[in-house]
Each structure stands twice: as structure tokens, then as C-alpha cells.
CSV table of C-alpha atoms and ligand atoms in Angstrom, one decimal:
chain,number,residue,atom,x,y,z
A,1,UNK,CA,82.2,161.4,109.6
A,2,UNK,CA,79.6,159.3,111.3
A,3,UNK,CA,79.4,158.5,115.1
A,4,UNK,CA,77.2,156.6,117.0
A,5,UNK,CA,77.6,157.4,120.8
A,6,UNK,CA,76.1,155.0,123.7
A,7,UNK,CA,75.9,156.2,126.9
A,8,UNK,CA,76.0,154.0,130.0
A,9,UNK,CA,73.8,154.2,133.1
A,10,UNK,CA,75.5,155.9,135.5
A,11,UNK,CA,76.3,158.7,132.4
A,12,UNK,CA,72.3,159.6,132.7
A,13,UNK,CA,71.5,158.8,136.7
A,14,UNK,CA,70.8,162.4,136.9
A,15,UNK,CA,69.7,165.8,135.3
A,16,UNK,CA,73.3,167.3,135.9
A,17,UNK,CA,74.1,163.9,134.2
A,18,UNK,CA,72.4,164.1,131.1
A,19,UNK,CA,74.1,167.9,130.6
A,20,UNK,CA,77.2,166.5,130.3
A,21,UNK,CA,75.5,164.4,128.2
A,22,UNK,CA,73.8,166.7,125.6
A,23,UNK,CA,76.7,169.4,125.4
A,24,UNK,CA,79.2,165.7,124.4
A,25,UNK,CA,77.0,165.4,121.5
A,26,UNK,CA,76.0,168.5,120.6
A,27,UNK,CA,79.8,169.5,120.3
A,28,UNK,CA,79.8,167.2,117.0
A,29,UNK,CA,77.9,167.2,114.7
A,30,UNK,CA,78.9,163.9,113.6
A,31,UNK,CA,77.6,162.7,117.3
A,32,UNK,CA,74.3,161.2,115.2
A,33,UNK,CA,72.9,158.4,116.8
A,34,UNK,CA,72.5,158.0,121.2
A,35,UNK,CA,71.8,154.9,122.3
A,36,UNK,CA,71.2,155.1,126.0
A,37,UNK,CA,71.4,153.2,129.2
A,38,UNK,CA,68.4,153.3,131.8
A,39,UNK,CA,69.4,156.0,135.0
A,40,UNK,CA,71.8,154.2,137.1
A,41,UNK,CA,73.3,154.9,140.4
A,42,UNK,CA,73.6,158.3,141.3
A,43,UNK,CA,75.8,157.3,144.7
A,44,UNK,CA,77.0,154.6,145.1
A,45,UNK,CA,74.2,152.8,147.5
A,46,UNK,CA,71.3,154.0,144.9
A,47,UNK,CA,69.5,151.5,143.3
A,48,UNK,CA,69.6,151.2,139.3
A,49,UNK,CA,66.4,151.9,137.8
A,50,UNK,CA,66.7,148.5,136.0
A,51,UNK,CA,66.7,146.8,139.4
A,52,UNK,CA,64.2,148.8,140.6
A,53,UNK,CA,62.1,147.5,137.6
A,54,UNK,CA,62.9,143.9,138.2
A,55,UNK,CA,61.7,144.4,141.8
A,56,UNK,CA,58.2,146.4,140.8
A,57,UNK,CA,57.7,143.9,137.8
A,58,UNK,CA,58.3,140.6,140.7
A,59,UNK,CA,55.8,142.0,142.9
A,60,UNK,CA,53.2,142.6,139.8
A,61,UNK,CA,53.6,138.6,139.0
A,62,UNK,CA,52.8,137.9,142.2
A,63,UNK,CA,49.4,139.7,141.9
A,64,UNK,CA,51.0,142.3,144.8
A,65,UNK,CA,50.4,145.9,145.0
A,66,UNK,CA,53.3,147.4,143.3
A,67,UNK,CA,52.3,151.0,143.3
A,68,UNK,CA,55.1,152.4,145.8
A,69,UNK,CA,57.5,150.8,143.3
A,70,UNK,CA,56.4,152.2,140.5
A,71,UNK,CA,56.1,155.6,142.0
A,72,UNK,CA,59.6,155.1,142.9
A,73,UNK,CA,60.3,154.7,139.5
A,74,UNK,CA,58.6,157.4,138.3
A,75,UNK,CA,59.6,159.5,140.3
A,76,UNK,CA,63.3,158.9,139.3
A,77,UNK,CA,62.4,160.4,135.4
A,78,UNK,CA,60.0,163.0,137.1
A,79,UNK,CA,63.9,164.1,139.1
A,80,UNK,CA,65.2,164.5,135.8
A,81,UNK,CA,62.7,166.1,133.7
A,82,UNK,CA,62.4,168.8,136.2
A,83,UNK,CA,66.1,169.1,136.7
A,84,UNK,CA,66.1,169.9,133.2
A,85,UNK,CA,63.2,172.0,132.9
A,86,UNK,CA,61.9,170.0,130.5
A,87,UNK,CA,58.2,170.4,128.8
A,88,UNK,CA,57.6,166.5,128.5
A,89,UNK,CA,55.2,164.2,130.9
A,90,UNK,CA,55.5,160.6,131.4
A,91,UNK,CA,52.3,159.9,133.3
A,92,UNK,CA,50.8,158.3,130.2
A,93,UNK,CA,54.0,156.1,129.5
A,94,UNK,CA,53.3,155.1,133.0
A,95,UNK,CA,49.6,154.1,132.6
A,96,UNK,CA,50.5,151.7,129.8
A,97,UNK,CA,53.7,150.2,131.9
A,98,UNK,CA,51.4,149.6,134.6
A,99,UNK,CA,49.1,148.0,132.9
A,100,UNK,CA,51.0,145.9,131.1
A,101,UNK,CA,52.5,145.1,134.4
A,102,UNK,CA,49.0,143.7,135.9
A,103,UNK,CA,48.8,142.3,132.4
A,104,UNK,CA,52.0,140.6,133.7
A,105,UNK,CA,53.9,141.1,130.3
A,106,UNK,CA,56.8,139.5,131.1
A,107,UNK,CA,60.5,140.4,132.8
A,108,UNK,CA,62.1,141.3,129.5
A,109,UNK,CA,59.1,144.2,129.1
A,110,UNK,CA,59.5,144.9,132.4
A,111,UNK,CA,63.7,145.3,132.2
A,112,UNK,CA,63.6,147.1,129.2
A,113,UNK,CA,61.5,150.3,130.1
A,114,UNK,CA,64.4,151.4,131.9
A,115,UNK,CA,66.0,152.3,128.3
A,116,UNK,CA,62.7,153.3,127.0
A,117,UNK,CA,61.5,155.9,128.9
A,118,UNK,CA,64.5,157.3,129.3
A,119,UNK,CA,65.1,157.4,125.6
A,120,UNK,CA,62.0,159.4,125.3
A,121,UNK,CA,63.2,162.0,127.5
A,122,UNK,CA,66.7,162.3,126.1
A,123,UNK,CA,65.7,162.4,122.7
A,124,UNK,CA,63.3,165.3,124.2
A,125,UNK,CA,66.0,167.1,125.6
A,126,UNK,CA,67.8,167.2,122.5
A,127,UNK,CA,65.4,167.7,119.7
A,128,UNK,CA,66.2,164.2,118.5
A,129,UNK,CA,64.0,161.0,116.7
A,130,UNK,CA,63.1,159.0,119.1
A,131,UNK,CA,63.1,155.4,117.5
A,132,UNK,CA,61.9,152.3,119.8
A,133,UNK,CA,64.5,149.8,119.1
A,134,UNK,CA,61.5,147.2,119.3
A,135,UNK,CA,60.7,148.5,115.6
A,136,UNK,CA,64.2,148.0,114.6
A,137,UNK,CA,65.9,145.4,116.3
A,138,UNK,CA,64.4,141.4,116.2
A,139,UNK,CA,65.2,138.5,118.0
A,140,UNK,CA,64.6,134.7,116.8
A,141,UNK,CA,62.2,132.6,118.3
A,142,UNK,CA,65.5,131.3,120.4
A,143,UNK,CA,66.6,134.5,122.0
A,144,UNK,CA,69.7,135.4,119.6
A,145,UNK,CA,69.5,138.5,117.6
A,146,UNK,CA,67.8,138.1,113.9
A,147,UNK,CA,71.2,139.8,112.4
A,148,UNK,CA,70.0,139.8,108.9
A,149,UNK,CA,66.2,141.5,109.6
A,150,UNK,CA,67.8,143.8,112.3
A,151,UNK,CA,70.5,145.0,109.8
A,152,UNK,CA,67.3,145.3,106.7
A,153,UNK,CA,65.4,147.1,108.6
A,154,UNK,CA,67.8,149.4,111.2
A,155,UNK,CA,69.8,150.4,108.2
A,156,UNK,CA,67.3,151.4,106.1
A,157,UNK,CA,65.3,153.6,109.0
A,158,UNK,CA,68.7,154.8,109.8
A,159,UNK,CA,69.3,156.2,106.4
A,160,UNK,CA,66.4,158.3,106.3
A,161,UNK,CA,66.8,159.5,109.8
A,162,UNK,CA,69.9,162.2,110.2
A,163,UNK,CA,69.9,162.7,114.0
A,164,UNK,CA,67.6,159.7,116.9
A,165,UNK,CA,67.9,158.5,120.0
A,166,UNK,CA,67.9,154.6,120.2
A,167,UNK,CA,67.3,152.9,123.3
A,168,UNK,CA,69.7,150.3,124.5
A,169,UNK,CA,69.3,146.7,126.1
A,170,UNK,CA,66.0,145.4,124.0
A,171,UNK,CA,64.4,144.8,120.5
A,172,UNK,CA,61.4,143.2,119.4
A,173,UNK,CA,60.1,139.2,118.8
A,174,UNK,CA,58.3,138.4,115.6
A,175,UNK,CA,55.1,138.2,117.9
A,176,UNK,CA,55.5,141.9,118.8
A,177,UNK,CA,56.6,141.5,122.4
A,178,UNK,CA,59.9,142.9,123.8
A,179,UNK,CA,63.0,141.4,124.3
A,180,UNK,CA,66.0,142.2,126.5
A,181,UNK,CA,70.1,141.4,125.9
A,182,UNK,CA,71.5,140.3,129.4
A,183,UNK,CA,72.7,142.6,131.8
A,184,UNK,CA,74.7,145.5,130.5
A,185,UNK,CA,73.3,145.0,126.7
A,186,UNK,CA,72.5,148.3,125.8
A,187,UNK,CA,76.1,148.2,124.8
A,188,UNK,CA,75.5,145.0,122.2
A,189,UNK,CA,72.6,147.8,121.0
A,190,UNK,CA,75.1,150.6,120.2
A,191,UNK,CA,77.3,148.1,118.4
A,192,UNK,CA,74.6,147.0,116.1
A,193,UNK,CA,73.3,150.8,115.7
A,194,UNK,CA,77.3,151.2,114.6
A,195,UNK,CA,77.3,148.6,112.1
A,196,UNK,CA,73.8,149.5,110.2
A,197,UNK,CA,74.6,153.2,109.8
A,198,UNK,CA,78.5,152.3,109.0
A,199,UNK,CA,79.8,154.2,111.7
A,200,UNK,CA,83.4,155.4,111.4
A,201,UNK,CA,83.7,155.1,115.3
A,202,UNK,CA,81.6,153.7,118.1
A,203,UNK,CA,82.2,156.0,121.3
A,204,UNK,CA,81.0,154.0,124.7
A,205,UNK,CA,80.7,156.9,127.2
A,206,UNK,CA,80.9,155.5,130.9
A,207,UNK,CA,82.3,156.5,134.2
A,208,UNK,CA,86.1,155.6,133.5
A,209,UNK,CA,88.9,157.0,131.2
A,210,UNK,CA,89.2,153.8,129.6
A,211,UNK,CA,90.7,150.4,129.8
A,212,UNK,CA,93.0,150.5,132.9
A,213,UNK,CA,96.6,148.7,132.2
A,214,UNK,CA,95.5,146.8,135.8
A,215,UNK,CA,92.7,146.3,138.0
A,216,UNK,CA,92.2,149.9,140.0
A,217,UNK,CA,91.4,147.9,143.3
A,218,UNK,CA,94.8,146.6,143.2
A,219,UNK,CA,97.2,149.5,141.6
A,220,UNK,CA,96.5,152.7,142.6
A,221,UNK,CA,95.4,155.3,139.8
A,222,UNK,CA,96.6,152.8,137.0
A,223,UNK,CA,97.3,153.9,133.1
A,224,UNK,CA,95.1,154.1,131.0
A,225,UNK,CA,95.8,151.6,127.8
A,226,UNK,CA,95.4,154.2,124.6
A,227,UNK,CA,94.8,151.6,122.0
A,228,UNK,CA,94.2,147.6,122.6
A,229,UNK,CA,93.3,144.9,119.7
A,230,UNK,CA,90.0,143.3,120.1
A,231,UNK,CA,91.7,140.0,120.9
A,232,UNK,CA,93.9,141.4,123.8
A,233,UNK,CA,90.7,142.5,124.9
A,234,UNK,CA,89.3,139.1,125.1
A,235,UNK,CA,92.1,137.7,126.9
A,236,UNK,CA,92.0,140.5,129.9
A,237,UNK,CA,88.2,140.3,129.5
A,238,UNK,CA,88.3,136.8,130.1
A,239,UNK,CA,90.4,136.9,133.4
A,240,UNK,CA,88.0,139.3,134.6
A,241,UNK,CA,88.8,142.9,133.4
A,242,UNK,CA,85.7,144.5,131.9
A,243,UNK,CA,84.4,147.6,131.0
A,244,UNK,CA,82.5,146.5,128.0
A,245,UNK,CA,80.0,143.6,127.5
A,246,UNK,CA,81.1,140.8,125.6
A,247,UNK,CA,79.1,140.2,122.7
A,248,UNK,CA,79.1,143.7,121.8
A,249,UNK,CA,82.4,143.4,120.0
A,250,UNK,CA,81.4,140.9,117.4
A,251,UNK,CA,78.9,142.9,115.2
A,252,UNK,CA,81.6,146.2,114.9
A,253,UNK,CA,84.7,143.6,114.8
A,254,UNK,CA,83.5,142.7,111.3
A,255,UNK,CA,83.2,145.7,110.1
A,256,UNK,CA,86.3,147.3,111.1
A,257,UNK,CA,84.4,150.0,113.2
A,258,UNK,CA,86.7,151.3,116.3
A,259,UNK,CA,84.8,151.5,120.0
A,260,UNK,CA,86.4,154.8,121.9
A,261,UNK,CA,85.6,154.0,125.4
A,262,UNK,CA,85.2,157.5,127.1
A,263,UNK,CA,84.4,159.6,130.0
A,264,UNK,CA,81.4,161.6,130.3
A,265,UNK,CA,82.8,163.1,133.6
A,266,UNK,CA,86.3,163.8,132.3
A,267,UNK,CA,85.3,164.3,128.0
A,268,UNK,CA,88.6,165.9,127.2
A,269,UNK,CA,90.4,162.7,128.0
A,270,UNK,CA,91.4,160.8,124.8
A,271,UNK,CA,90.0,157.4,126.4
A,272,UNK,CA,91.0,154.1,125.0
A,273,UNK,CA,90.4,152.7,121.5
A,274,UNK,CA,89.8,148.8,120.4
A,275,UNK,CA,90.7,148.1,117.3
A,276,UNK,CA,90.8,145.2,115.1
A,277,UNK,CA,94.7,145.6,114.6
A,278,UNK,CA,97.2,148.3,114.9
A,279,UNK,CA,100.5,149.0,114.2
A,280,UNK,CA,100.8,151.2,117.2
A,281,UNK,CA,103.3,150.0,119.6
A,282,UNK,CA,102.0,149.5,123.8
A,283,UNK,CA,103.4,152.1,125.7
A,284,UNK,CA,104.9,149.5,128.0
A,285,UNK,CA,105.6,146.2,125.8
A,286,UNK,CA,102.2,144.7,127.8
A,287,UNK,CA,99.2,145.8,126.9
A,288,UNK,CA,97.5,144.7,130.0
A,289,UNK,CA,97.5,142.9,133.3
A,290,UNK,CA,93.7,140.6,134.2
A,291,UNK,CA,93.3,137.7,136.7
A,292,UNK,CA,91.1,135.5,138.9
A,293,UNK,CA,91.3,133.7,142.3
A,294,UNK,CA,89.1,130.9,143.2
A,295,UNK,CA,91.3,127.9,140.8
A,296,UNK,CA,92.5,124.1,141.8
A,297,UNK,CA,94.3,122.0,140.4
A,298,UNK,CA,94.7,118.3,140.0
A,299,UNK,CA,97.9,117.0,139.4
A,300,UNK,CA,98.0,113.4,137.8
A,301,UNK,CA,101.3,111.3,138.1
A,302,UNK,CA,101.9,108.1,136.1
A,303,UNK,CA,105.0,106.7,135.7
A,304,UNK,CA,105.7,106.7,131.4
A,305,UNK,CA,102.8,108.8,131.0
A,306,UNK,CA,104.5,109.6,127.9
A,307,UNK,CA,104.3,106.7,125.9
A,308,UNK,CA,100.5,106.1,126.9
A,309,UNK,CA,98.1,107.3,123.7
A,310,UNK,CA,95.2,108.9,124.5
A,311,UNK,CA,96.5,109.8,127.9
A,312,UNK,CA,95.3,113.1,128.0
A,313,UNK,CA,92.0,112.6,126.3
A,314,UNK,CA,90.8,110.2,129.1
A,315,UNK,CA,91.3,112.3,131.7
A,316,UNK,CA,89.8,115.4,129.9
A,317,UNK,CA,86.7,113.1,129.3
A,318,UNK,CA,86.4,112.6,132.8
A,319,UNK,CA,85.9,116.3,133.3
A,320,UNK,CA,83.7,116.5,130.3
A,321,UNK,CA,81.5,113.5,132.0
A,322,UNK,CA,81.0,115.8,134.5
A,323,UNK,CA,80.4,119.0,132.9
A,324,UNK,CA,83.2,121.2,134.0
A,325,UNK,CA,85.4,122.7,131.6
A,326,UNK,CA,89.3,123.1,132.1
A,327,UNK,CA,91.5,126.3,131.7
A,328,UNK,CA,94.7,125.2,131.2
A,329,UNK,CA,96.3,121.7,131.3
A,330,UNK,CA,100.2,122.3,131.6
A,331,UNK,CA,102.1,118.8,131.7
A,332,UNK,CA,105.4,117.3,131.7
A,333,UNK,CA,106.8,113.8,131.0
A,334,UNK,CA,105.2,111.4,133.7
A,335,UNK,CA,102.8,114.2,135.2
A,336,UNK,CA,99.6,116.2,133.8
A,337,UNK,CA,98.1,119.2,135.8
A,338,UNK,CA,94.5,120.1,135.2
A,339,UNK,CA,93.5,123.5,136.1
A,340,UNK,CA,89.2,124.1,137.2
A,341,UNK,CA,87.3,126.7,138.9
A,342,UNK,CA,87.4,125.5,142.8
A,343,UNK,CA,83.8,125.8,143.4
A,344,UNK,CA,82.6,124.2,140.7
A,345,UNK,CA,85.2,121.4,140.7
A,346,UNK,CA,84.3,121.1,145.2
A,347,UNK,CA,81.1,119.9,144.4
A,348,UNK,CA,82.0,117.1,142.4
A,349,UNK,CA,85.8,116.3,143.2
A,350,UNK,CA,85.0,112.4,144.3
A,351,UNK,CA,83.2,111.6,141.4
A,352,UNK,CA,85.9,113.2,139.2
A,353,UNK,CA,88.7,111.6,140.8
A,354,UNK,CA,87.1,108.2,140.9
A,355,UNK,CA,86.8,108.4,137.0
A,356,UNK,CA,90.2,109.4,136.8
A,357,UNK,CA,91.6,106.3,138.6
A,358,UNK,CA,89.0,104.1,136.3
A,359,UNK,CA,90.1,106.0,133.2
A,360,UNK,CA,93.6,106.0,133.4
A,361,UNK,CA,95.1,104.2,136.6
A,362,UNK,CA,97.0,106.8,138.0
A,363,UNK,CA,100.1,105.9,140.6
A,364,UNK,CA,99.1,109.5,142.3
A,365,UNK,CA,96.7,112.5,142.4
A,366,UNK,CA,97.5,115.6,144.4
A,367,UNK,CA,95.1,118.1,144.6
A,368,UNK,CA,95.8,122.1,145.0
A,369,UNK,CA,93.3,124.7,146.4
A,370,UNK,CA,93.5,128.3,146.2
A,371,UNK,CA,95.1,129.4,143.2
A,372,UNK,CA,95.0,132.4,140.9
A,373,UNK,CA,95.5,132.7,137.6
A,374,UNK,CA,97.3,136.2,136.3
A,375,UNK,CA,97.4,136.9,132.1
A,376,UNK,CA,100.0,139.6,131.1
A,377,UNK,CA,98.5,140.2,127.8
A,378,UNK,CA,100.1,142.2,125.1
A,379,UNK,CA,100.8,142.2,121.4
A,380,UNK,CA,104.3,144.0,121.8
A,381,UNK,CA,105.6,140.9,123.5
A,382,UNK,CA,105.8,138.9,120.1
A,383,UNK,CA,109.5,138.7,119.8
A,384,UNK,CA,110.6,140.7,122.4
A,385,UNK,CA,113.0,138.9,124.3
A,386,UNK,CA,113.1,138.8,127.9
A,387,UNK,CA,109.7,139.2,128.5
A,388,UNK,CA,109.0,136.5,131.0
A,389,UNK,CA,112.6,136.8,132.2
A,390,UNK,CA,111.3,140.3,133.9
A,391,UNK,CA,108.3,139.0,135.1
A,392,UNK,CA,109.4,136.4,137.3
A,393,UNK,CA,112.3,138.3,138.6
A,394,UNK,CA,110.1,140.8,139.3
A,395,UNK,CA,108.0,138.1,141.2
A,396,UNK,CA,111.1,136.3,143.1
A,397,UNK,CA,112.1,139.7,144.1
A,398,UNK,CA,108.4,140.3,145.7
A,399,UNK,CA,108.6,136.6,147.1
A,400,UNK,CA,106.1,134.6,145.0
A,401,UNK,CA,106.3,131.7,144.3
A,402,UNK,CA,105.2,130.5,140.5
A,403,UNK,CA,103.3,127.8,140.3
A,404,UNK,CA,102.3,127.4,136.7
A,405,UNK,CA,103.5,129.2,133.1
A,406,UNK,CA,101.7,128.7,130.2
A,407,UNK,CA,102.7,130.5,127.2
A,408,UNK,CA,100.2,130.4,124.0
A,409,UNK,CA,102.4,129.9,121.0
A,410,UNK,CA,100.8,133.4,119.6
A,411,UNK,CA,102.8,135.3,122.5
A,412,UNK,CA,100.0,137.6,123.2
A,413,UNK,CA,99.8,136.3,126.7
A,414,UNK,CA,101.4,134.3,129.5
A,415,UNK,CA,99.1,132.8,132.0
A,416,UNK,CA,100.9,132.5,135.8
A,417,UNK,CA,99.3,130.5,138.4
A,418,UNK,CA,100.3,132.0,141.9
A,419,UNK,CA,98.6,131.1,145.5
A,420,UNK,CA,95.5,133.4,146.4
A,421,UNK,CA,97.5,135.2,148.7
A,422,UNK,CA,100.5,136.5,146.9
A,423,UNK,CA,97.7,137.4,143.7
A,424,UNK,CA,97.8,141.3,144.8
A,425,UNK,CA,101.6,141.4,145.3
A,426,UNK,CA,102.2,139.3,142.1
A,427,UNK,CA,100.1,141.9,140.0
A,428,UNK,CA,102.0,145.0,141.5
A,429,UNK,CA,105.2,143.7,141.3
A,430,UNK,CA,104.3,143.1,137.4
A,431,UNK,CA,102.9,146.3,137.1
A,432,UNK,CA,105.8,147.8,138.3
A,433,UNK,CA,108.3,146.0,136.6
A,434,UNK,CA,106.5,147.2,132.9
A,435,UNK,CA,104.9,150.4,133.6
A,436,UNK,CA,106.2,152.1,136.6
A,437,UNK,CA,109.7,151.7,136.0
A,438,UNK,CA,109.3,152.5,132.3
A,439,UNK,CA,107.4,155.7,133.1
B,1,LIG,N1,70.1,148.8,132.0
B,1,LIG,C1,70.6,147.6,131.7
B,1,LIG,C2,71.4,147.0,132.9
B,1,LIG,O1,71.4,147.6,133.9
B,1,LIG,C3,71.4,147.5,130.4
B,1,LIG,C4,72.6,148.5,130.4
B,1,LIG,O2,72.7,149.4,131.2
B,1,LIG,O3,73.4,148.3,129.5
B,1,LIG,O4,71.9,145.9,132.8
């Protein structure tokens, strides 16, 4: 049994952090590869160290004193060696970052020290290899990740390394220099540290028990999904659920590697697992509820709509022209209902509805503001019957009005479109319906 286990930010803000930290991986032996996370908040109005890099490494562009910063900095490791009474001293890790800083080596550098440094002190703290992913993890000259080198070489240093500690967030360019994922990469980092050493699990360690069932801001202490297929995942993740970054399903996906998202502060919980398929049934016939407010819609009328080919395409052109891409596009006989982000749609809504008129001579557009768009996601509703039949009782009964259904024919979702206001009451009433009844 192999693990590789990623820690997030917030799991090694501190030294009474990175305790619960060391005695999670020491308590298996399997727990072989760490790939951590930079400190993160310790309270919730601290400052990341990331950011805090960001902010030193602006000031060092600009040719601007940036000591205090970089004190500040330091002095956020310095909190943790001591609180672990550790034997290790940064201060000629920090010579190098600061030159390099007035060598202005870049943000991605800059960013990725975060994970560095603090690599060095957890692989310290356990007795561990300390391995800088920018040895063993390449980006092309376009910013992607160089798969085929990173796989050559990770795997191979991986198989002659039992136990290490592998920074998250960054790898190396051909040239040598550092390069950074986006924000919240160093998970992308543990999935490729999975998939070069084989892993038979990939455990995410973070400040939650896993996936919630709904949003936590909206239904108060929600379940906790067990198991979830990658794709449900990218449905909820898509309306706006997240706990995981995106591209850091792909490189385990393939492999058929599970990611058990966990708890560092509560590690006996079981947490939730992503799989590729299952034949585990949902607790509650949904897997999951996501959404978004902030939609419009334009509703296009033409009398035999219908018969008219290439309908449809013309008026989707008209959003392609102007660079906005749709979300859903329910329609009936003689009408068509285009669904866009408002903002993005505000700033260009005469232009778009002058090419519709041009493109397909409408006999009326009506426009709609402020709408949300709810998925109830779930592989257990494939067949079921009656599905949607609960969900908008249970949303006439908490008076709200539906104003769009769209049903993908592989039944893992149904989209509703509700107005902004009734989006909280339309998710608890859903929630309700499925999970708190069942319970
Ligand atoms: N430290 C980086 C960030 O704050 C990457 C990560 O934590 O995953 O985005």
C-alpha cells in the first residue's frame, strides 16, 4: 500500500498545525510521499504566506525596500520552527530569496517559496527527503505541464526514494527557472506525485470532512457525501462547489487512483472519496446540491421558429461574435432562451441584441436579470422515477417559482433556473426534500 498525502495551507499555518500533521503520517507507514501547501491562515483575518510573498516580491519589482515584508515572512517559519523545537535555520534560504528578489526573479519564484521553504522544514521535522519539485516536475515553454519528462523523471527519483517531502504549487522550466500552477496548485502537485509513484490512494488533507451534500453557508452543518464519481464532481464543481482544484483530477483520473479528501483537525473522520465509478449507491438518491447567482437570459420569439434551419446556430454565432459563451439554451416551438453570465452579457447587451435582430429577425426579445442556476447532481437518479417530481413539489411548497429545467439525457443532473432571491430557499427546500427527510 502506497499513499501519497498533500496537505493544504491552512493544515501547516502553525506549529500545533504541523503536529497533527506529522503524527497523520507517521501513523502509516504507507503515508510515503507529503506534498505540502505554504502556511496559510492561522485565523481567519491572517494573511497567507503566499500573499504575503506576492506583496514582498511587488514591492522588490518596483526597486522598493521590501525588508519589513520579508521579515514578516520569515518570521512566520521562524514561529514554526521554534514551536517545534526544531534544530534547522532558514536565514541562508532567506539570503538567496532576497537576493533573487532584487535580482527580480519573477512572480512565479517569488509564489512558490511559500511551498519551498516550508517543505524544507517539514521534511526536517520528520526525518524525510526533501525533493525540490523544480528537479522533478517541468513545464513547456507555454506554461502547461511537460507530462511525459515530469512522469520520466518524478517516477524514477521516486523509486529510489522510500519516504520525501515534495513541495506543492511549482516545478521547473527547461531554462532552470521556477514555475508556479495557479492558485491552489499544490493540489495538481500531489496528483502528479500520485500518478508517478502508482499510488493506491491520494489523501488531500484540508480543513473540512469532505465534500458537503450542499453549500455550508446555506444548510447548516450539511452531510458529508462518502463517495462521489469524478464526473458528479465536475458538475457541482462547476456550479461553484469546491474543495479541490480542478486540473488536479485529470492526471489520477487516468489511472484509476482514488483522492480521500480529509481532515487534519478531525483525522478519524472517514472523509469523502472521488472515484472514477462506483457501484456504491448515494445515501440520499442525489449525490449533491451546487449553484450560482448572477445569470440572464434572453428569450427570442419568432413565430415558426421551428421550421427555420439554422435557427439556433445564428443566434449562438451572435454570442460567439462577441465572445461570451452560453450555459444552457432551453427552447420550445416558436421561442429560444439563451442563458449568460449577467455581467459579462451587461457590458455588451446592445451589440448582442442588435446582431440578433440582423441574424435572425426576431418578432420579440425579452430580457431577464437575476437568475440562479441550481444542479442537483447525482448518479442514483438514473432511472429512479420521481426524481424531479420531488423537487419541484418540494419548491411549490417553499413558494418558488421555476423558471427553467434542463435535464442532460445522462440523468446525472438537472439544472433549475430560480430568481436570485428565492436561490437560498430553493436549495434548502431541496436539501430537505432528499436528505433531511430521508435521514
Ligand atoms: N500556496 C498556494 C496558494 O495559496 C498553492 C496552494 O496552497 O495550493 O494558492
Amino acid at each position: 500500500m502506497k499513499k501519497v498525502v498533500k496537505f493544504g495551507g491552512s493544515s501547516l499555518a502553525s506549529a500545533e498545525q504541523f503536529k497533527k500533521v506529522a503524527s497523520i503520517i507517521l501513523a502509516e507507514e504507507s503515508r510515503r510521499y507529503v506534498v505540502p501547501s505554504a502556511p496559510g491562515k492561522r485565523y481567519s483575518s491572517d494573511t497567507k504566506v503566499t500573499d504575503m510573498l506576492y506583496g514582498c516580491y511587488a514591492l522588490a519589482e518596483n526597486g522598493e525596500d521590501f525588508s519589513n515584508e520579508l521579515n514578516a515572512i520569515k518570521a512566520r517559519y521562524n514561529e514554526i520552527i521554534d514551536g517545534l523545537g526544531l534544530d534547522l535555520n532558514l536565514d541562508g534560504e532567506f539570503a538567496i530569496v532576497e537576493e533573487n528578489f532584487k535580482n527580480k526573479a519573477g512572480r512565479h519564484y517569488a509564489a512558490s517559496r511559500g511551498e519551498y521553504l516550508n517543505g524544507i522544514v517539514l521534511a526536517n521535522y520528520l526525518g524525510f527527503e526533501f525533493i525540490d519539485s523544480a528537479t522533478v516536475i517541468f513545464f513547456k515553454e507555454d506554461g502547461t505541464l511537460n507530462d511525459k519528462k515530469t512522469q520520466k523523471v518524478l517516477s524514477a527519483k521516486l523509486a529510489e526514494t522510500k519516504y520525501a517531502v515534495i513541495p506543492g504549487f511549482y516545478g521547473g522550466n527547461d531554462d532552470g527557472t521556477v514555475h508556479t500552477f495557479s492558485r491552489g496548485g499544490s493540489d495538481v502537485t500531489g496528483s502528479i506525485v500520485a500518478k508517478a509513484c502508482h499510488a493506491d490512494v491520494y489523501e488531500n488533507w484540508t480543513d473540512v470532512s469532505g465534500f458537503m451534500v450542499a453549500d455550508p453557508r446555506i444548510i447548516k452543518n450539511p452531510e458529508v457525501i462518502d463517495t462521489i464519481t469524478y464526473r458528479e464532481l465536475r458538475e457541482l464543481s462547476y456550479m461553484g462547489a469546491s474543495v479541490l482544484h480542478e486540473d488536479a483530477i485529470f492526471p489520477v483520473r487516468k489511472e484509476g487512483i482514488p483522492i480521500n479528501i480529509r481532515n487534519t483537525n478531525a483525522p478519524e473522520d472517514r472523509g469523502t472519496f472521488i472515484v472514477e465509478s462506483t457501484c456504491k449507491k448515494s445515501d440520499f438518491i442525489i449525490t449533491g446540491i451546487a449553484g450560482k447567482k448572477g445569470f440572464a437570459s434572453v428569450n427570442i420569439e419568432k413565430d415558426m421558429m421551428n421550421a427555420e434551419v439554422g435557427f439556433g446556430r445564428k443566434i449562438l454565432s451572435v454570442f460567439e461574435e462577441n465572445g461570451l459563451s452560453f450555459e444552457h439554451m432551453p427552447s420550445g416551438i416558436d421561442t429560444l432562451t439563451v442563458l449568460i453570465h449577467q455581467s459579462e452579457f451587461e457590458e455588451k447587451e446592445q451589440k448582442i441584441l442588435g446582431g440578433i435582430h440582423r441574424a435572425v429577425q426576431p418578432d420579440h426579445i425579452e430580457l431577464e436579470t437575476d437568475l440562479a442556476l441550481i444542479a442537483v447532481v447525482g448518479r442514483g437518479m438514473k432511472s429512479v422515477r420521481g426524481v424531479s417530481g420531488r423537487i419541484f413539489s418540494a419548491l411549490a411548497h417553499a413558494h418558488v417559482n421555476v423558471k427553467m429545467i434542463d435535464q442532460g439525457s445522462s440523468e446525472l443532473n438537472i439544472i433549475i433556473g430560480v430568481s436570485n432571491d428565492d436561490y437560498e430557499a430553493a436549495i434548502q427546500a431541496i436539501y430537505h426534500i432528499f436528505v433531511t427527510a430521508r435521514i
